[in-house]
Tab-separated table of C-alpha atoms in Angstrom:
chain	number	residue	atom	x	y	z
A	1	MET	CA	26.785	49.228	-18.425
A	2	THR	CA	24.377	51.269	-19.813
A	3	SER	CA	22.510	49.499	-22.936
A	4	ASP	CA	21.134	46.260	-23.413
A	5	ASN	CA	23.357	43.894	-25.768
A	6	SER	CA	21.201	43.797	-29.082
A	7	LEU	CA	23.239	40.931	-30.236
A	8	GLU	CA	23.092	38.657	-27.510
A	9	LEU	CA	22.131	34.853	-28.470
A	10	LEU	CA	19.553	33.696	-26.647
A	11	PRO	CA	17.590	30.413	-27.314
A	12	VAL	CA	14.525	30.101	-29.142
A	13	VAL	CA	12.154	27.796	-27.594
A	14	THR	CA	8.964	25.877	-27.775
A	15	PRO	CA	5.883	26.610	-25.842
A	16	ASP	CA	7.237	23.352	-23.312
A	17	GLY	CA	11.053	24.409	-23.236
A	18	THR	CA	12.446	22.388	-26.240
A	19	VAL	CA	15.777	24.663	-27.971
A	20	ILE	CA	14.760	24.777	-31.455
A	21	GLY	CA	17.057	26.976	-31.959
A	22	THR	CA	18.832	30.840	-31.356
A	23	ALA	CA	17.970	34.351	-32.121
A	24	THR	CA	19.127	37.770	-31.320
A	25	ARG	CA	18.129	39.863	-28.220
A	26	GLY	CA	17.231	42.353	-30.590
A	27	GLU	CA	15.351	39.847	-33.005
A	28	CYS	CA	13.289	38.434	-29.674
A	29	HIS	CA	12.468	42.482	-29.169
A	30	SER	CA	11.574	43.512	-31.916
A	31	GLY	CA	8.023	42.652	-32.265
A	32	VAL	CA	8.855	40.871	-35.448
A	33	GLY	CA	7.877	37.116	-35.221
A	34	LYS	CA	8.332	37.736	-31.490
A	35	PRO	CA	10.736	34.307	-31.439
A	36	LEU	CA	9.684	32.513	-28.055
A	37	HIS	CA	12.689	32.593	-25.461
A	38	PRO	CA	12.961	31.862	-22.066
A	39	VAL	CA	13.573	33.829	-18.740
A	40	VAL	CA	13.286	33.062	-15.091
A	41	HIS	CA	11.496	35.409	-12.539
A	42	LEU	CA	12.174	35.216	-8.782
A	43	HIS	CA	9.769	36.401	-6.708
A	44	ILE	CA	11.340	37.405	-3.215
A	45	PHE	CA	9.743	37.355	0.105
A	46	ASP	CA	10.960	38.346	3.684
A	47	SER	CA	9.708	36.369	6.664
A	48	SER	CA	7.209	38.999	7.284
A	49	GLY	CA	5.584	38.324	3.861
A	50	ARG	CA	6.733	41.501	2.273
A	51	LEU	CA	8.260	41.479	-1.688
A	52	TYR	CA	11.284	42.537	-2.857
A	53	LEU	CA	11.018	44.426	-6.106
A	54	GLN	CA	13.405	45.518	-8.654
A	55	GLN	CA	13.588	49.026	-10.341
A	56	ARG	CA	14.686	48.650	-14.081
A	57	PRO	CA	17.242	51.221	-14.950
A	58	GLN	CA	16.123	53.954	-17.350
A	59	TRP	CA	18.915	52.436	-20.125
A	60	LYS	CA	16.502	49.014	-20.414
A	61	ASP	CA	15.207	48.207	-23.751
A	62	ILE	CA	11.823	47.347	-22.012
A	63	GLN	CA	10.282	48.871	-19.482
A	64	PRO	CA	13.066	51.252	-18.668
A	65	GLY	CA	12.136	52.993	-15.138
A	66	LYS	CA	9.211	50.815	-13.833
A	67	TRP	CA	9.659	48.410	-10.706
A	68	ASP	CA	9.681	44.553	-11.858
A	69	THR	CA	10.215	41.120	-10.470
A	70	ALA	CA	12.858	41.184	-7.916
A	71	VAL	CA	15.401	39.190	-10.170
A	72	GLY	CA	14.483	38.679	-14.198
A	73	GLY	CA	16.552	37.463	-17.174
A	74	HIS	CA	17.282	35.656	-19.610
A	75	VAL	CA	18.563	31.977	-20.090
A	76	ASP	CA	21.871	31.631	-22.038
A	77	PRO	CA	22.476	28.839	-24.611
A	78	GLY	CA	23.100	25.552	-23.316
A	79	GLU	CA	22.274	27.044	-19.641
A	80	THR	CA	19.558	25.327	-17.638
A	81	ILE	CA	16.529	26.908	-16.089
A	82	ILE	CA	18.163	26.592	-12.505
A	83	GLU	CA	21.744	27.856	-13.527
A	84	ALA	CA	20.362	31.126	-15.336
A	85	LEU	CA	17.588	31.401	-11.698
A	86	CYS	CA	20.903	31.505	-9.530
A	87	ARG	CA	23.126	33.343	-11.836
A	88	GLU	CA	20.686	35.847	-12.643
A	89	ALA	CA	20.070	36.686	-8.576
A	90	ARG	CA	23.669	36.319	-7.878
A	91	GLU	CA	24.600	39.230	-11.023
A	92	GLU	CA	21.279	41.568	-10.337
A	93	LEU	CA	21.064	41.115	-5.951
A	94	GLY	CA	24.323	39.178	-5.207
A	95	ILE	CA	22.004	36.559	-3.597
A	96	ILE	CA	23.632	33.084	-3.412
A	97	GLY	CA	22.346	30.005	-1.777
A	98	PHE	CA	18.710	30.291	-1.550
A	99	ASP	CA	16.551	27.571	-2.088
A	100	ALA	CA	13.901	28.351	-4.832
A	101	GLU	CA	10.691	26.906	-5.283
A	102	ALA	CA	9.161	26.532	-8.591
A	103	LEU	CA	5.504	28.399	-9.011
A	104	ASP	CA	4.670	28.521	-12.861
A	105	ARG	CA	5.750	28.122	-15.922
A	106	TYR	CA	3.853	30.277	-19.062
A	107	VAL	CA	3.919	32.177	-22.247
A	108	PHE	CA	3.795	36.284	-22.009
A	109	GLU	CA	3.619	38.188	-25.015
A	110	SER	CA	3.255	42.100	-25.445
A	111	ASP	CA	3.709	43.976	-28.126
A	112	CYS	CA	7.280	43.791	-29.211
A	113	GLU	CA	8.447	40.047	-27.321
A	114	ARG	CA	7.351	36.543	-26.432
A	115	GLU	CA	8.943	34.946	-23.297
A	116	LEU	CA	8.647	31.566	-21.772
A	117	VAL	CA	8.571	32.434	-17.858
A	118	HIS	CA	9.866	30.214	-15.303
A	119	SER	CA	8.534	31.666	-12.130
A	120	PHE	CA	9.735	31.096	-8.377
A	121	ARG	CA	9.915	32.165	-5.471
A	122	ALA	CA	12.617	32.335	-1.762
A	123	THR	CA	12.181	33.976	1.239
A	124	TRP	CA	15.433	35.925	1.775
A	125	ASP	CA	16.213	37.873	4.846
A	126	GLU	CA	19.828	39.059	4.639
A	127	VAL	CA	20.973	41.834	3.309
A	128	ILE	CA	20.504	42.307	-0.721
A	129	TYR	CA	23.431	44.080	-2.721
A	130	PRO	CA	20.941	45.592	-6.158
A	131	SER	CA	23.740	45.558	-9.153
A	132	GLU	CA	24.050	47.956	-11.798
A	133	GLU	CA	21.819	46.037	-13.838
A	134	THR	CA	19.561	47.502	-11.566
A	135	ALA	CA	18.398	51.027	-10.645
A	136	GLY	CA	18.288	49.554	-6.891
A	137	GLY	CA	15.256	48.041	-5.308
A	138	ARG	CA	13.161	47.741	-2.105
A	139	PHE	CA	10.982	45.542	-0.226
A	140	TRP	CA	6.861	46.231	-1.132
A	141	SER	CA	4.144	45.249	1.395
A	142	ARG	CA	1.239	43.540	0.032
A	143	HIS	CA	-1.324	46.689	0.292
A	144	GLU	CA	1.590	48.864	-1.247
A	145	ILE	CA	1.334	46.835	-4.129
A	146	ALA	CA	-2.160	46.694	-4.324
A	147	SER	CA	-2.895	50.424	-3.650
A	148	SER	CA	0.337	50.786	-6.976
A	149	MET	CA	-1.074	48.622	-9.244
A	150	GLY	CA	-2.614	49.625	-12.678
A	151	ARG	CA	-1.038	53.400	-12.271
A	152	GLY	CA	1.381	52.333	-14.587
A	153	ILE	CA	4.337	51.689	-11.770
A	154	PHE	CA	5.455	48.591	-12.160
A	155	THR	CA	5.790	46.351	-15.694
A	156	PRO	CA	2.728	44.589	-17.060
A	157	ASN	CA	4.153	41.840	-17.039
A	158	PHE	CA	4.630	41.914	-13.178
A	159	GLU	CA	1.444	42.892	-12.631
A	160	GLN	CA	0.155	39.699	-14.580
A	161	GLU	CA	2.397	37.502	-12.959
A	162	TYR	CA	1.676	38.643	-9.288
A	163	SER	CA	-2.200	38.624	-9.804
A	164	ARG	CA	-1.702	35.268	-11.026
A	165	LEU	CA	0.616	34.152	-8.666
A	166	PHE	CA	-0.340	35.838	-5.601
A	167	GLY	CA	-3.539	37.766	-5.982
């Protein structure tokens, strides 16, 4: 994979998650109108409390090269939130059969988009197999994360969500 598909169809939702239509990825990420679209995030901890983060590939249309939530992705039209979470975890990190705990649902807005974020956490001590959808990843200690905040290493969305949920 070397680029995001700007023609990929995404559901457009209300803040409570009700689907009201579809828009292309390009439309959702253009900064014009900012159609609210649902995404899933999975925060993966190991038993010692370290948090796995993925590095975004340079070809991503938003925040290339930055470190981000272990799993993050769009919900496809007709897909449930849990189906999207399981699909993204399998596609991005080869993880199957995890127990996800729902943490939060909120609207995130940046200069180019608005997302309805569904955040989850899971504990995983088995091998993680990052796919070509990522530029790799690793586990970070709380201290490493705290000392890297605000330095342009992480995506703004990760920093905001991490502080909101775990800070």
